[in-house]
């Protein structure tokens, strides 16, 4: 931009501070910082500014309005430093009564708190995964020190209006709102600025009540303050900057994982080893990101699992049935052979990396054994004439495979104890599957003789 100087004049520091902050008290952090920054001479005159970001953002809003046909457009000024559950509730409440919500995400003018890109990505994680599509648009808000003064909300309202919004949502506990009663009505700072021509809506403060077990309106919850957890951003920020995961009642686990992965990149030297040791998996050894590790860790997944082998077997059974009924026995056999070979090689690599043999959360071996038991039992069931023999074969193949896989008699147990590496992990389940299938055949034929 450029300015044509038409006049210069001395700066009255005290007057300027009063106009911005409503006080000249140097204990106010804004007053102190601004007084140190202000010069002695001011210039004025005709000026012009070209700032493409503003034009581009206005085009984004206009495009979204045309795309969605939105007529009621609301806005929220949000720092999201960091995004917490109270912010989420505020956003959801705003969305319930408008066509489009514009979130003006404040860009910090100091180095305190989270970087803008981290806050933007965390907010996008919430919007993309937990809100309706095409209902929310995030616009960067170039914050400055003048927005920290007592005219903050007036300037926020003007900004929202100039961007095409017809409503601004403000937290009722916002310090700049200046709520007070006069002549039996609730008044705010906006009562002195009646020509902004934008609807101002206030939202009550949300807290977490440990008795209600949910977010509640602080004014309507009957339980005392000692039952309420307040969403104090500075305290939550301290936890995250220390590398700690806040409780999920404060910050959504997906948001926490996103922020911590950005704050502490390459934090763990052996991330894959830790992931395989602590977190259950699909049975296939996959590369895991730090964000996914945090997400699984905060979920408590794998720290106290119950019967992962049974769960893995149950998960593989529907897949085996689907392939058997749609693609045939030969296809299921080839699939079983394939995952057995892949399992041997991948488990060898895993054990070499971690030093852990037969990690209980690797369930690809259960899938191979289950499918073998199913094929053997089903091949006999289709030759029998009594009703529901095929259904009974499915049930028996599962039960007998789990019997041998847990019991591990004779050779199966020896292989499990003595044969290391991927071959040992896979082979004991393969033999358990064959044994389970053969026992199922005997039971099916015995039932055929009886009936």
XYZ file of C-alpha atoms in Angstrom:
451
model
C 0.000 0.000 0.000
C 0.919 3.659 -0.081
C 0.056 6.832 1.836
C 0.295 10.414 0.597
C 1.364 12.458 3.604
C -0.827 15.518 3.998
C -0.257 16.230 7.657
C 1.987 15.254 10.558
C 1.243 15.725 14.215
C 2.594 14.616 17.580
C 1.106 11.461 19.087
C -0.685 11.849 22.393
C 0.213 8.451 23.828
C -2.181 8.631 26.778
C -5.102 9.645 24.586
C -4.395 6.887 22.070
C -4.147 4.262 24.799
C -7.452 5.441 26.249
C -9.164 5.197 22.843
C -7.868 1.657 22.287
C -8.038 0.056 25.715
C -10.282 2.353 27.728
C -7.471 2.734 30.270
C -3.898 4.001 30.581
C -3.010 1.689 33.461
C 0.399 0.152 32.622
C -0.478 -3.054 34.480
C -2.766 -3.821 31.540
C -0.623 -5.979 29.208
C -1.945 -4.275 26.080
C -1.287 -0.798 27.461
C 2.268 -1.684 28.429
C 3.168 -3.265 25.057
C 1.532 -0.550 22.964
C 3.080 2.342 24.903
C 6.526 0.839 24.292
C 5.819 0.468 20.586
C 4.218 3.840 19.780
C 6.346 6.522 18.120
C 6.257 10.279 18.704
C 5.019 11.479 15.297
C 1.916 10.380 13.367
C 1.222 10.950 9.679
C -2.132 11.188 7.918
C -3.398 11.554 4.389
C -4.971 9.693 1.498
C -3.947 6.050 1.375
C -4.603 2.878 -0.597
C -4.010 -0.753 0.378
C -3.982 -3.855 -1.797
C -4.370 -7.006 0.242
C -5.238 -9.994 -1.983
C -6.067 -12.266 0.972
C -9.108 -10.149 1.889
C -10.402 -10.173 -1.696
C -9.823 -13.923 -1.990
C -11.652 -14.616 1.269
C -14.633 -12.521 0.209
C -14.754 -14.522 -3.030
C -14.683 -17.779 -1.026
C -17.654 -16.678 1.060
C -19.559 -15.488 -2.012
C -18.862 -18.775 -3.800
C -20.077 -20.810 -0.806
C -23.239 -18.712 -0.539
C -23.994 -19.258 -4.230
C -23.238 -22.974 -3.930
C -25.466 -23.564 -0.911
C -28.111 -20.885 -1.477
C -27.541 -19.659 2.082
C -29.594 -16.677 3.186
C -28.854 -16.626 6.923
C -25.097 -16.300 7.458
C -23.735 -16.242 10.978
C -20.188 -15.681 12.224
C -17.984 -16.444 15.191
C -14.618 -14.937 16.083
C -12.492 -17.798 17.374
C -8.919 -18.095 18.606
C -9.125 -21.888 19.137
C -5.941 -21.765 21.146
C -6.549 -24.671 21.475
C -9.958 -25.795 20.198
C -11.923 -27.306 23.080
C -15.312 -28.952 23.684
C -16.958 -25.653 24.663
C -15.930 -24.183 21.296
C -17.452 -27.218 19.591
C -20.755 -26.819 21.449
C -20.832 -23.118 20.566
C -20.272 -23.935 16.885
C -22.976 -26.621 16.871
C -25.470 -24.319 18.569
C -24.750 -21.618 15.999
C -25.233 -24.079 13.131
C -28.637 -25.160 14.386
C -30.341 -21.941 13.278
C -28.419 -20.703 10.216
C -27.624 -21.823 6.675
C -23.914 -21.014 6.795
C -21.439 -20.327 9.604
C -18.290 -18.306 9.002
C -15.569 -18.920 11.581
C -13.065 -16.081 11.623
C -9.967 -17.802 12.982
C -7.744 -15.205 14.592
C -4.144 -15.055 13.408
C -1.972 -14.281 16.438
C 0.080 -11.100 16.472
C 2.334 -12.507 19.209
C 4.360 -15.713 19.471
C 2.355 -17.014 22.424
C 0.235 -20.135 22.101
C -0.190 -22.345 19.046
C 0.934 -21.397 15.563
C -1.885 -20.478 13.215
C -1.385 -23.519 10.960
C -1.689 -25.873 13.951
C -4.925 -24.242 15.104
C -6.302 -24.225 11.560
C -5.559 -27.929 11.057
C -7.083 -28.842 14.425
C -10.245 -26.885 13.623
C -10.401 -28.496 10.167
C -10.131 -31.951 11.771
C -13.270 -31.218 13.771
C -15.181 -29.619 10.876
C -14.291 -32.259 8.275
C -15.116 -35.246 10.480
C -17.901 -34.137 12.801
C -19.950 -31.407 11.083
C -22.224 -31.379 8.001
C -20.524 -30.564 4.710
C -20.797 -27.079 3.176
C -22.141 -25.548 6.382
C -18.938 -24.084 7.827
C -16.217 -21.940 6.279
C -12.994 -20.946 8.062
C -11.599 -17.514 7.200
C -8.222 -16.287 8.510
C -8.653 -13.150 10.582
C -5.598 -10.882 10.558
C -5.666 -9.946 14.215
C -3.878 -6.853 15.576
C -3.409 -5.126 18.904
C -6.359 -2.766 18.352
C -8.664 -5.800 18.543
C -7.509 -6.382 22.123
C -9.165 -3.201 23.364
C -12.572 -2.385 24.729
C -13.860 -1.716 21.189
C -12.994 -5.281 20.184
C -16.558 -6.492 19.680
C -17.552 -3.380 17.731
C -14.661 -3.981 15.342
C -15.532 -7.708 15.163
C -19.110 -6.821 14.212
C -17.954 -4.396 11.507
C -15.593 -7.009 10.096
C -18.314 -9.694 9.995
C -20.748 -7.256 8.368
C -18.212 -6.244 5.702
C -17.646 -9.906 4.857
C -21.357 -10.374 4.176
C -22.530 -11.925 7.452
C -25.881 -10.906 8.930
C -25.229 -12.264 12.433
C -22.375 -12.303 14.955
C -22.357 -14.776 17.850
C -20.646 -13.729 21.062
C -20.108 -15.610 24.292
C -22.165 -14.095 27.083
C -19.099 -14.167 29.329
C -16.963 -12.154 26.854
C -15.222 -9.407 28.782
C -15.796 -6.824 26.056
C -19.559 -7.321 25.943
C -20.098 -5.152 29.008
C -23.377 -6.726 30.105
C -25.330 -4.606 32.581
C -28.941 -3.968 33.559
C -30.465 -0.527 33.036
C -34.158 0.365 33.069
C -35.063 -3.299 33.607
C -33.384 -4.526 30.418
C -30.076 -6.149 29.587
C -27.714 -3.748 27.834
C -24.415 -4.308 26.022
C -21.697 -2.301 24.328
C -23.687 -2.632 21.087
C -26.460 -0.431 22.446
C -24.130 2.501 21.851
C -23.544 1.508 18.200
C -26.960 1.035 16.674
C -25.985 1.565 13.030
C -23.809 -1.492 12.452
C -26.845 -3.318 11.051
C -25.881 -6.825 12.114
C -27.742 -9.125 14.499
C -25.823 -9.850 17.699
C -26.585 -13.152 19.435
C -25.112 -14.162 22.781
C -24.431 -17.734 23.879
C -24.157 -18.809 27.491
C -20.970 -20.233 28.944
C -20.638 -24.014 28.737
C -19.007 -26.107 31.441
C -18.619 -29.835 32.030
C -20.626 -31.071 35.003
C -19.271 -34.216 36.661
C -22.760 -35.014 37.969
C -24.654 -34.463 34.702
C -21.763 -36.162 32.864
C -22.026 -33.761 29.930
C -21.568 -30.160 28.809
C -24.154 -27.918 30.392
C -25.213 -24.297 30.494
C -23.572 -22.841 33.583
C -26.724 -20.843 34.400
C -29.179 -23.742 34.180
C -27.215 -26.611 35.734
C -28.520 -27.191 39.286
C -25.216 -28.491 40.613
C -22.705 -26.237 42.317
C -19.535 -24.682 40.916
C -17.457 -27.386 42.569
C -19.012 -29.901 40.127
C -18.117 -27.786 37.072
C -15.009 -28.075 34.908
C -14.342 -24.800 33.097
C -12.704 -24.709 29.696
C -9.748 -22.522 30.618
C -7.716 -22.271 27.417
C -4.460 -21.228 29.092
C -4.502 -24.265 31.393
C -5.321 -26.663 28.545
C -2.549 -25.043 26.521
C -0.043 -25.669 29.314
C -0.906 -29.371 29.280
C -0.360 -29.633 25.543
C 2.866 -27.624 25.557
C 4.138 -30.057 28.196
C 3.321 -32.918 25.822
C 0.363 -34.169 27.850
C -2.962 -35.278 26.355
C -5.877 -33.371 27.940
C -8.892 -35.396 29.135
C -11.399 -35.985 26.346
C -14.032 -34.011 28.263
C -11.851 -30.946 27.614
C -10.513 -31.571 24.115
C -11.722 -34.070 21.529
C -9.151 -36.875 21.191
C -8.847 -36.373 17.414
C -8.017 -32.707 17.978
C -5.495 -33.509 20.744
C -3.744 -36.051 18.517
C -3.534 -33.567 15.651
C -2.076 -30.804 17.844
C 0.444 -32.966 19.732
C 1.742 -34.524 16.507
C 2.385 -31.002 15.187
C 3.909 -29.684 18.424
C 6.294 -32.623 18.883
C 7.315 -33.989 15.473
C 9.544 -37.099 15.557
C 9.052 -37.283 19.315
C 9.492 -41.055 19.548
C 12.633 -42.754 18.294
C 10.923 -46.114 17.805
C 7.347 -45.129 17.010
C 6.508 -48.291 15.070
C 7.843 -50.505 17.847
C 5.792 -48.624 20.462
C 2.695 -48.786 18.297
C 2.915 -52.541 17.785
C 3.684 -53.127 21.459
C 0.849 -50.995 22.884
C -1.871 -50.715 20.260
C -4.026 -53.436 18.657
C -4.014 -53.565 14.886
C -5.926 -55.075 11.999
C -3.416 -57.926 11.907
C -1.454 -56.421 9.028
C 1.745 -54.555 9.855
C 1.190 -51.005 8.625
C 3.213 -47.810 8.926
C 1.626 -45.637 11.619
C 1.788 -41.850 11.969
C 2.406 -39.990 15.216
C -1.103 -38.541 15.027
C -2.626 -42.025 14.728
C -0.485 -43.219 17.632
C -1.713 -40.405 19.879
C -5.301 -41.051 18.805
C -5.095 -44.752 19.637
C -3.265 -44.077 22.877
C -5.786 -41.523 24.149
C -8.585 -43.950 23.292
C -7.022 -46.487 25.638
C -7.005 -48.991 22.794
C -4.941 -52.071 23.468
C -3.887 -51.219 26.998
C -6.295 -53.729 28.540
C -7.659 -55.762 25.610
C -10.068 -58.631 26.063
C -9.631 -61.785 23.964
C -8.002 -60.198 20.892
C -7.717 -63.653 19.282
C -11.452 -64.282 19.573
C -12.224 -60.795 18.324
C -9.857 -61.267 15.383
C -11.446 -64.615 14.557
C -14.959 -63.149 14.707
C -13.861 -60.291 12.455
C -12.402 -62.651 9.840
C -15.367 -65.074 9.823
C -17.838 -62.836 7.890
C -15.147 -62.144 5.280
C -14.548 -65.861 4.828
C -18.292 -66.578 4.529
C -18.723 -63.781 1.958
C -15.859 -65.061 -0.214
C -17.037 -68.672 0.146
C -20.615 -67.944 -0.916
C -19.820 -65.458 -3.701
C -16.448 -66.464 -5.159
C -16.193 -70.128 -4.180
C -13.995 -72.513 -2.218
C -10.999 -72.209 -4.564
C -10.841 -68.426 -4.143
C -11.020 -68.647 -0.352
C -8.253 -71.250 -0.370
C -5.997 -69.037 -2.504
C -6.758 -66.077 -0.232
C -5.871 -68.170 2.832
C -2.620 -69.309 1.224
C -1.761 -65.717 0.305
C -2.266 -64.228 3.769
C -0.347 -67.153 5.285
C 2.709 -66.453 3.142
C 2.441 -62.689 3.635
C 1.954 -63.196 7.363
C 5.136 -65.250 7.692
C 7.296 -62.584 6.015
C 5.662 -59.569 7.693
C 5.762 -61.113 11.164
C 9.446 -61.952 10.653
C 10.118 -58.260 9.939
C 8.025 -57.190 12.930
C 9.777 -59.550 15.360
C 13.169 -58.438 14.074
C 12.185 -54.789 14.731
C 10.519 -55.202 18.126
C 11.950 -58.408 19.555
C 8.409 -59.493 20.514
C 7.268 -62.974 19.478
C 3.615 -63.716 18.670
C 2.250 -60.294 19.604
C -1.335 -60.999 20.667
C -2.766 -58.135 18.622
C -1.510 -59.606 15.336
C -4.538 -61.607 14.204
C -3.717 -62.443 10.605
C -2.850 -65.957 11.858
C -6.346 -66.298 13.350
C -7.860 -65.384 9.977
C -5.884 -68.116 8.187
C -6.835 -70.768 10.757
C -10.491 -69.738 10.814
C -10.831 -69.913 7.044
C -9.215 -73.379 6.891
C -11.601 -74.682 9.544
C -14.530 -73.118 7.684
C -13.576 -74.649 4.318
C -13.117 -78.153 5.735
C -16.408 -78.077 7.655
C -18.369 -76.487 4.792
C -17.097 -78.994 2.207
C -18.702 -81.758 4.268
C -21.883 -79.827 5.133
C -22.879 -79.396 1.475
C -22.914 -83.195 1.057
C -25.354 -83.727 3.922
C -29.104 -83.730 3.496
C -30.439 -82.393 6.810
C -31.585 -78.783 7.084
C -29.229 -75.986 8.065
C -26.134 -78.170 7.831
C -24.208 -75.286 6.251
C -25.178 -72.901 9.072
C -24.170 -75.484 11.650
C -20.849 -75.944 9.832
C -20.089 -72.219 10.243
C -20.851 -72.273 13.965
C -18.903 -75.480 14.587
C -15.895 -74.353 12.531
C -15.603 -71.226 14.674
C -16.069 -73.024 17.999
C -13.710 -75.895 17.252
C -10.992 -73.649 15.817
C -11.055 -71.461 18.940
C -10.962 -74.641 21.068
C -7.744 -75.872 19.461
C -6.236 -72.374 19.196
C -6.651 -71.792 22.946
C -6.023 -75.350 24.107
C -3.015 -75.928 21.811
C -2.672 -79.694 22.358
C 0.264 -81.848 21.256
C 2.057 -80.633 18.096
C 0.149 -77.351 17.998
C 1.434 -76.434 21.465
C 5.005 -77.496 20.663
C 5.061 -75.299 17.568
C 3.644 -72.373 19.542
C 6.338 -72.717 22.226
C 9.403 -73.749 20.247
C 9.128 -72.499 16.677
C 9.996 -68.804 16.529
C 9.398 -66.231 13.827
C 6.546 -65.850 11.373
C 6.432 -69.539 10.543
C 5.764 -70.467 14.180
C 3.092 -67.781 14.597
C 1.233 -68.827 11.458
C 1.729 -72.614 11.587
C 0.141 -73.252 15.004
C -3.055 -71.500 13.855
C -3.022 -73.307 10.507
C -2.862 -76.663 12.339
C -5.530 -75.507 14.810
C -7.727 -74.637 11.813
C -7.223 -78.038 10.222
C -7.899 -79.815 13.531
C -10.982 -77.686 14.137
C -12.266 -78.404 10.640
C -11.792 -82.160 11.040
C -13.544 -82.172 14.422
C -16.408 -80.191 12.844
C -16.666 -82.836 10.124
C -16.963 -85.608 12.727
C -19.673 -83.696 14.594
C -21.608 -82.908 11.393
C -21.500 -86.557 10.284
C -22.501 -87.729 13.772
C -25.532 -85.436 13.707
C -26.381 -86.802 10.242
C -26.357 -90.357 11.589
C -28.585 -89.425 14.538
C -31.182 -87.584 12.468
